[in-house]
Amino acid sequence: MKKEPGLKVDVLIPVYKPDKTFSRLLQMLKQQTYPINRIIVMNTEERYWDQAGFLPVEGLEVHHVTKEDFDHGGTRNLAAGYSQGEIMIFMTDDAVPRDRYLVERLVEALEQKGPAGETVAMAYGRQMPRKDCRTIERYTRNFNYPDCRAVKTLRDLPRLGIKTYFASNVCCAYRKEIFEDLHGFIYSTIFNEDMIYGAGVIKAGYAIAYEPGAMVIHSHNLTAVEQFCRNFDLAVSQADHPEVFEGLPSEGEGIRMVKQTAAWLMRTGRFWLLPSLVMVSGCKYLGYLTGKRYKSLPRQVILRCTMNRQYWERKWRQCT
C-alpha cells in the first residue's frame, strides 16, 4: 500500500552503460511504499542508453552527458538542478533496493533530530552484500554498515574522527533546501563528493543520519590491484581538501577493520583467507599512501594508479 506523500521526493542516478542491475533498480523504485515524484537519470554517453528498454518507467527523466564532461560532484549538481523535490535521493546504477521501504525509511531518517535538536540534512542507507560477494568483503560490509542507526553531529568528531563525515551516495537522501544553501557538491573532484559535502553539513551545525532499515544490495569483488587504485583516488581527494581532512587521519579506522576481520576469520575457522586479507589490506594501504603523495608523481605513474583517467586528463587540460 502506497503512503500518502508528505514531502516530494526525487531519485537522482548517474548511469554508465546501464544493464540488468539498473533495470532491477528501476523496477524496485516503482514498488516503493513512499511515492517517488521523478527518477532523474544522468546518463554518460547517449549511445549506451536503451531508450526502448527504460523509458516505459513512469516519471523517468533522462539527461545525457559525455564521458569527458562527467564529474562526480558536478554531474550530481546538474541533476539536482533538474529536481523539484524537497528531498533528493542520490543512488548509483548498481545499487538495488532490498525491499519496498527504502524511500520511506530514508524520509523518516531525515525527520530525526540530533541530540541538541540539530536538523538532519542527509541520511544514508545500509549496503548489503550481493549473493556473489566474497567472504572478506561480506564481513567488511557489515563493519562499515552495521545494524544500528546513528545520528552524527559535530560533538561526535572527537569520538568518531573522520567517520563523523561519512555518508555514501550509493544511497543517500538530502534536504534540497540545505543542499542549495551549502552550494551542493564540490565541482571537479575525483572521489568522495558525498563525504566532502558531509563535512560541510557537520560544520554548519546540521546532522547526518545512518538508517540501517533503508537497505540496498550493493557490493564489489575488487581485485587487490583495483583496491590499490580505489584507495589511491580516495587519498587524492583527501590530499586535495586539507580543509576537510587535515588532522583526521583515516588509517586508524582501516587498521581497526583489518584487526576485526582477522579476528573474525580465525574465530570462524577461515584461516586460509588470512593471506588474502593481508595482501588486499596491504594494497589498500599502499594505494592510500601513494595517493597522499600524488603531487610528487609523474603523470604517467598517476594514470597507472588511478581508476579515473578522465578526471586527470580533464584536470591537466584545464591547466594548460
Tab-separated table of C-alpha atoms in Angstrom:
chain	number	residue	atom	x	y	z
A	1	MET	CA	0.000	0.000	0.000
A	2	LYS	CA	1.340	3.410	-1.012
A	3	LYS	CA	1.754	6.026	1.706
A	4	GLU	CA	0.271	9.467	1.275
A	5	PRO	CA	3.136	11.704	0.168
A	6	GLY	CA	4.332	14.349	2.565
A	7	LEU	CA	7.488	15.862	1.127
A	8	LYS	CA	8.071	15.486	-2.599
A	9	VAL	CA	10.881	13.026	-3.351
A	10	ASP	CA	13.024	12.745	-6.477
A	11	VAL	CA	15.581	9.976	-7.060
A	12	LEU	CA	18.750	11.022	-8.917
A	13	ILE	CA	21.015	8.426	-10.530
A	14	PRO	CA	24.234	8.842	-12.543
A	15	VAL	CA	24.334	5.987	-15.064
A	16	TYR	CA	27.028	4.487	-17.275
A	17	LYS	CA	26.315	1.536	-19.574
A	18	PRO	CA	23.064	0.506	-17.801
A	19	ASP	CA	22.463	-3.226	-17.530
A	20	LYS	CA	20.091	-5.725	-15.909
A	21	THR	CA	21.042	-4.479	-12.436
A	22	PHE	CA	19.863	-0.995	-13.381
A	23	SER	CA	16.620	-2.491	-14.731
A	24	ARG	CA	16.025	-4.195	-11.368
A	25	LEU	CA	16.764	-0.903	-9.619
A	26	LEU	CA	14.067	0.863	-11.654
A	27	GLN	CA	11.563	-1.928	-11.037
A	28	MET	CA	12.143	-1.779	-7.284
A	29	LEU	CA	11.758	2.002	-7.284
A	30	LYS	CA	8.347	1.543	-8.940
A	31	GLN	CA	7.287	-0.662	-5.996
A	32	GLN	CA	8.244	1.721	-3.172
A	33	THR	CA	5.658	2.416	-0.468
A	34	TYR	CA	6.566	6.106	-0.461
A	35	PRO	CA	5.669	7.660	-3.834
A	36	ILE	CA	8.510	8.967	-5.991
A	37	ASN	CA	7.877	12.144	-7.943
A	38	ARG	CA	10.585	11.721	-10.594
A	39	ILE	CA	13.564	9.492	-11.342
A	40	ILE	CA	16.226	11.752	-12.836
A	41	VAL	CA	18.944	9.869	-14.715
A	42	MET	CA	22.239	11.451	-15.743
A	43	ASN	CA	23.432	9.059	-18.420
A	44	THR	CA	27.049	9.102	-19.593
A	45	GLU	CA	27.229	8.716	-23.392
A	46	GLU	CA	23.890	8.677	-25.165
A	47	ARG	CA	24.876	5.719	-27.362
A	48	TYR	CA	24.769	3.432	-24.313
A	49	TRP	CA	21.174	4.323	-23.403
A	50	ASP	CA	18.496	1.827	-24.475
A	51	GLN	CA	15.555	4.178	-24.891
A	52	ALA	CA	13.086	1.419	-25.729
A	53	GLY	CA	14.143	-0.627	-22.710
A	54	PHE	CA	13.984	2.019	-19.978
A	55	LEU	CA	11.558	4.794	-20.925
A	56	PRO	CA	8.302	2.910	-20.033
A	57	VAL	CA	9.071	3.637	-16.354
A	58	GLU	CA	6.683	6.317	-15.108
A	59	GLY	CA	8.364	9.564	-14.057
A	60	LEU	CA	11.703	8.649	-15.650
A	61	GLU	CA	13.609	11.656	-16.986
A	62	VAL	CA	16.908	11.176	-18.818
A	63	HIS	CA	19.694	13.679	-19.460
A	64	HIS	CA	22.877	12.790	-21.315
A	65	VAL	CA	26.457	13.891	-20.630
A	66	THR	CA	29.693	12.930	-22.341
A	67	LYS	CA	32.332	10.829	-20.647
A	68	GLU	CA	34.744	13.747	-20.834
A	69	ASP	CA	32.287	16.017	-19.010
A	70	PHE	CA	31.256	13.586	-16.268
A	71	ASP	CA	32.292	14.683	-12.787
A	72	HIS	CA	31.333	13.003	-9.511
A	73	GLY	CA	30.248	16.279	-7.946
A	74	GLY	CA	29.403	18.422	-10.962
A	75	THR	CA	27.161	15.870	-12.696
A	76	ARG	CA	25.197	15.293	-9.494
A	77	ASN	CA	24.829	19.055	-9.043
A	78	LEU	CA	23.431	19.205	-12.572
A	79	ALA	CA	20.896	16.502	-11.649
A	80	ALA	CA	19.949	18.440	-8.518
A	81	GLY	CA	19.249	21.454	-10.706
A	82	TYR	CA	16.612	19.428	-12.578
A	83	SER	CA	14.975	18.249	-9.351
A	84	GLN	CA	11.908	19.957	-7.916
A	85	GLY	CA	11.728	17.635	-4.925
A	86	GLU	CA	12.089	18.772	-1.340
A	87	ILE	CA	14.076	15.583	-0.787
A	88	MET	CA	16.621	14.245	-3.269
A	89	ILE	CA	17.791	10.643	-3.015
A	90	PHE	CA	21.072	10.037	-4.816
A	91	MET	CA	21.799	6.453	-5.852
A	92	THR	CA	24.251	4.648	-8.097
A	93	ASP	CA	23.133	2.499	-11.002
A	94	ASP	CA	24.349	-0.756	-9.399
A	95	ALA	CA	22.515	-0.415	-6.059
A	96	VAL	CA	19.154	-2.196	-5.902
A	97	PRO	CA	16.622	-1.529	-3.105
A	98	ARG	CA	16.282	-4.647	-0.988
A	99	ASP	CA	12.595	-4.065	-0.336
A	100	ARG	CA	9.712	-1.642	-0.849
A	101	TYR	CA	10.556	0.537	2.170
A	102	LEU	CA	13.843	2.165	1.107
A	103	VAL	CA	12.418	5.607	0.309
A	104	GLU	CA	10.060	5.564	3.278
A	105	ARG	CA	12.878	4.746	5.719
A	106	LEU	CA	15.155	7.458	4.321
A	107	VAL	CA	12.415	10.083	4.583
A	108	GLU	CA	11.788	9.021	8.189
A	109	ALA	CA	15.523	9.263	8.917
A	110	LEU	CA	15.565	12.875	7.738
A	111	GLU	CA	12.800	13.668	10.225
A	112	GLN	CA	15.055	12.797	13.177
A	113	LYS	CA	16.897	15.367	15.253
A	114	GLY	CA	20.390	15.427	16.687
A	115	PRO	CA	20.935	15.357	20.477
A	116	ALA	CA	20.855	19.167	20.625
A	117	GLY	CA	17.978	19.465	18.170
A	118	GLU	CA	20.153	19.558	15.031
A	119	THR	CA	18.297	19.141	11.742
A	120	VAL	CA	19.283	16.043	9.771
A	121	ALA	CA	20.492	17.316	6.397
A	122	MET	CA	21.378	13.949	4.857
A	123	ALA	CA	20.572	10.304	5.611
A	124	TYR	CA	22.329	7.306	4.074
A	125	GLY	CA	21.262	3.700	3.909
A	126	ARG	CA	22.782	0.308	4.579
A	127	GLN	CA	24.664	-1.542	1.841
A	128	MET	CA	24.033	-5.272	1.885
A	129	PRO	CA	26.321	-7.740	0.055
A	130	ARG	CA	25.273	-9.364	-3.199
A	131	LYS	CA	24.937	-13.139	-3.419
A	132	ASP	CA	28.298	-13.425	-5.176
A	133	CYS	CA	30.092	-11.269	-2.595
A	134	ARG	CA	33.340	-12.786	-1.310
A	135	THR	CA	33.673	-13.708	2.360
A	136	ILE	CA	36.020	-10.920	3.448
A	137	GLU	CA	34.092	-8.231	1.573
A	138	ARG	CA	30.863	-9.565	3.095
A	139	TYR	CA	32.298	-9.041	6.580
A	140	THR	CA	33.649	-5.551	5.822
A	141	ARG	CA	30.205	-4.545	4.518
A	142	ASN	CA	28.827	-5.325	7.957
A	143	PHE	CA	31.723	-3.445	9.582
A	144	ASN	CA	31.030	-0.275	7.597
A	145	TYR	CA	27.241	-0.631	7.601
A	146	PRO	CA	26.174	-2.170	10.935
A	147	ASP	CA	22.641	-2.912	12.071
A	148	CYS	CA	22.352	0.095	14.371
A	149	ARG	CA	21.107	3.545	13.456
A	150	ALA	CA	23.028	6.683	14.282
A	151	VAL	CA	22.713	10.462	14.090
A	152	LYS	CA	26.128	12.147	13.849
A	153	THR	CA	26.850	15.765	14.777
A	154	LEU	CA	29.855	17.975	15.486
A	155	ARG	CA	30.068	16.678	19.057
A	156	ASP	CA	30.927	13.213	17.653
A	157	LEU	CA	34.124	14.422	15.965
A	158	PRO	CA	36.453	13.651	18.925
A	159	ARG	CA	34.983	10.150	19.207
A	160	LEU	CA	34.417	9.163	15.574
A	161	GLY	CA	37.035	11.285	13.827
A	162	ILE	CA	36.760	11.117	10.046
A	163	LYS	CA	33.791	8.711	10.262
A	164	THR	CA	31.697	11.654	11.511
A	165	TYR	CA	31.607	12.955	7.932
A	166	PHE	CA	30.975	9.591	6.330
A	167	ALA	CA	27.969	9.075	4.081
A	168	SER	CA	27.627	7.300	0.744
A	169	ASN	CA	25.941	8.440	-2.461
A	170	VAL	CA	25.338	4.790	-3.285
A	171	CYS	CA	22.115	5.531	-1.399
A	172	CYS	CA	21.716	8.864	0.386
A	173	ALA	CA	18.831	11.314	0.895
A	174	TYR	CA	19.337	15.073	1.063
A	175	ARG	CA	17.168	18.010	2.077
A	176	LYS	CA	17.281	20.121	-1.067
A	177	GLU	CA	16.917	23.463	0.705
A	178	ILE	CA	20.007	22.788	2.818
A	179	PHE	CA	21.806	21.316	-0.199
A	180	GLU	CA	21.319	24.578	-2.072
A	181	ASP	CA	22.247	26.703	0.945
A	182	LEU	CA	25.545	24.803	1.224
A	183	HIS	CA	26.122	25.100	-2.562
A	184	GLY	CA	25.862	21.384	-3.253
A	185	PHE	CA	28.743	19.087	-4.055
A	186	ILE	CA	32.195	20.353	-4.807
A	187	TYR	CA	32.962	20.561	-8.526
A	188	SER	CA	35.831	18.712	-10.142
A	189	THR	CA	36.542	16.021	-7.585
A	190	ILE	CA	37.949	12.580	-8.307
A	191	PHE	CA	36.040	10.904	-5.485
A	192	ASN	CA	34.435	11.482	-2.105
A	193	GLU	CA	32.000	14.244	-3.100
A	194	ASP	CA	29.496	12.882	-0.558
A	195	MET	CA	31.956	12.926	2.351
A	196	ILE	CA	33.259	16.397	1.496
A	197	TYR	CA	29.672	17.644	1.484
A	198	GLY	CA	29.078	15.763	4.745
A	199	ALA	CA	31.919	17.699	6.370
A	200	GLY	CA	30.196	20.928	5.354
A	201	VAL	CA	26.928	19.662	6.816
A	202	ILE	CA	28.522	18.879	10.183
A	203	LYS	CA	30.492	22.120	10.343
A	204	ALA	CA	27.328	24.117	9.516
A	205	GLY	CA	25.626	22.676	12.605
A	206	TYR	CA	23.459	20.037	10.920
A	207	ALA	CA	23.409	16.272	11.415
A	208	ILE	CA	23.987	13.148	9.282
A	209	ALA	CA	21.797	10.101	9.878
A	210	TYR	CA	22.593	6.469	9.155
A	211	GLU	CA	19.484	4.319	8.705
A	212	PRO	CA	20.111	0.541	8.547
A	213	GLY	CA	16.437	-0.064	7.742
A	214	ALA	CA	16.984	1.613	4.359
A	215	MET	CA	18.758	-1.203	2.538
A	216	VAL	CA	20.276	-1.588	-0.913
A	217	ILE	CA	22.050	-4.588	-2.397
A	218	HIS	CA	25.484	-3.327	-3.380
A	219	SER	CA	28.979	-4.806	-3.233
A	220	HIS	CA	32.041	-5.332	-5.432
A	221	ASN	CA	34.574	-8.129	-5.700
A	222	LEU	CA	37.576	-5.911	-6.415
A	223	THR	CA	40.998	-7.388	-7.041
A	224	ALA	CA	43.979	-6.308	-4.942
A	225	VAL	CA	45.133	-4.025	-7.797
A	226	GLU	CA	41.662	-2.460	-8.065
A	227	GLN	CA	41.683	-1.859	-4.309
A	228	PHE	CA	45.039	-0.109	-4.686
A	229	CYS	CA	43.620	2.170	-7.385
A	230	ARG	CA	40.438	2.904	-5.455
A	231	ASN	CA	42.372	3.889	-2.344
A	232	PHE	CA	44.752	5.945	-4.457
A	233	ASP	CA	41.793	8.022	-5.684
A	234	LEU	CA	40.386	8.218	-2.153
A	235	ALA	CA	43.683	9.617	-0.862
A	236	VAL	CA	43.911	12.087	-3.746
A	237	SER	CA	40.549	13.542	-2.723
A	238	GLN	CA	41.806	13.897	0.848
A	239	ALA	CA	45.097	15.469	-0.235
A	240	ASP	CA	43.200	17.992	-2.365
A	241	HIS	CA	40.969	19.025	0.534
A	242	PRO	CA	43.086	19.566	3.645
A	243	GLU	CA	40.400	21.959	4.926
A	244	VAL	CA	38.204	18.876	5.402
A	245	PHE	CA	40.578	16.010	6.196
A	246	GLU	CA	43.674	17.553	7.784
A	247	GLY	CA	44.130	16.328	11.338
A	248	LEU	CA	41.648	13.479	10.805
A	249	PRO	CA	43.699	10.519	9.547
A	250	SER	CA	41.718	7.539	8.285
A	251	GLU	CA	44.458	4.934	8.800
A	252	GLY	CA	43.269	4.124	12.332
A	253	GLU	CA	39.815	3.103	11.144
A	254	GLY	CA	41.341	0.930	8.435
A	255	ILE	CA	43.639	-0.807	10.908
A	256	ARG	CA	40.719	-1.448	13.245
A	257	MET	CA	38.750	-3.029	10.400
A	258	VAL	CA	41.666	-5.290	9.416
A	259	LYS	CA	42.169	-6.444	13.014
A	260	GLN	CA	38.483	-7.202	13.498
A	261	THR	CA	38.297	-9.024	10.157
A	262	ALA	CA	41.353	-11.141	11.004
A	263	ALA	CA	39.906	-11.996	14.418
A	264	TRP	CA	36.599	-12.989	12.797
A	265	LEU	CA	38.353	-15.198	10.224
A	266	MET	CA	40.254	-17.033	12.986
A	267	ARG	CA	37.188	-17.290	15.197
A	268	THR	CA	35.155	-18.857	12.386
A	269	GLY	CA	37.942	-21.191	11.213
A	270	ARG	CA	38.595	-19.462	7.891
A	271	PHE	CA	42.386	-19.404	8.348
A	272	TRP	CA	43.093	-19.879	4.632
A	273	LEU	CA	41.677	-16.414	3.924
A	274	LEU	CA	44.214	-14.612	6.142
A	275	PRO	CA	46.876	-14.300	3.379
A	276	SER	CA	44.275	-12.763	1.077
A	277	LEU	CA	43.293	-10.290	3.813
A	278	VAL	CA	46.944	-9.318	4.319
A	279	MET	CA	47.569	-8.873	0.593
A	280	VAL	CA	44.422	-6.834	-0.099
A	281	SER	CA	44.884	-4.706	3.022
A	282	GLY	CA	48.481	-4.039	2.057
A	283	CYS	CA	47.407	-2.938	-1.425
A	284	LYS	CA	44.766	-0.645	0.054
A	285	TYR	CA	47.293	0.983	2.370
A	286	LEU	CA	49.946	1.301	-0.327
A	287	GLY	CA	47.390	2.895	-2.643
A	288	TYR	CA	46.394	5.311	0.106
A	289	LEU	CA	49.996	6.309	0.856
A	290	THR	CA	50.740	6.766	-2.851
A	291	GLY	CA	47.635	8.894	-3.402
A	292	LYS	CA	48.523	11.141	-0.485
A	293	ARG	CA	51.790	11.941	-2.285
A	294	TYR	CA	50.411	12.143	-5.817
A	295	LYS	CA	51.699	15.703	-6.374
A	296	SER	CA	55.258	14.412	-6.481
A	297	LEU	CA	54.482	11.668	-9.023
A	298	PRO	CA	54.967	11.816	-12.819
A	299	ARG	CA	51.762	11.953	-14.839
A	300	GLN	CA	52.258	8.511	-16.351
A	301	VAL	CA	52.538	6.972	-12.876
A	302	ILE	CA	49.347	8.722	-11.775
A	303	LEU	CA	47.488	7.346	-14.805
A	304	ARG	CA	48.610	3.827	-13.872
A	305	CYS	CA	47.426	4.253	-10.285
A	306	THR	CA	44.001	5.837	-10.797
A	307	MET	CA	40.581	4.372	-11.598
A	308	ASN	CA	39.517	7.644	-13.222
A	309	ARG	CA	41.771	8.617	-16.131
A	310	GLN	CA	39.190	11.074	-17.492
A	311	TYR	CA	39.422	13.146	-14.297
A	312	TRP	CA	43.165	13.636	-14.706
A	313	GLU	CA	43.032	14.269	-18.433
A	314	ARG	CA	40.362	16.931	-17.903
A	315	LYS	CA	42.267	18.453	-14.999
A	316	TRP	CA	45.542	18.684	-16.894
A	317	ARG	CA	43.771	20.007	-19.987
A	318	GLN	CA	42.240	22.814	-17.939
A	319	CYS	CA	45.674	23.721	-16.551
A	320	THR	CA	47.245	24.228	-19.992
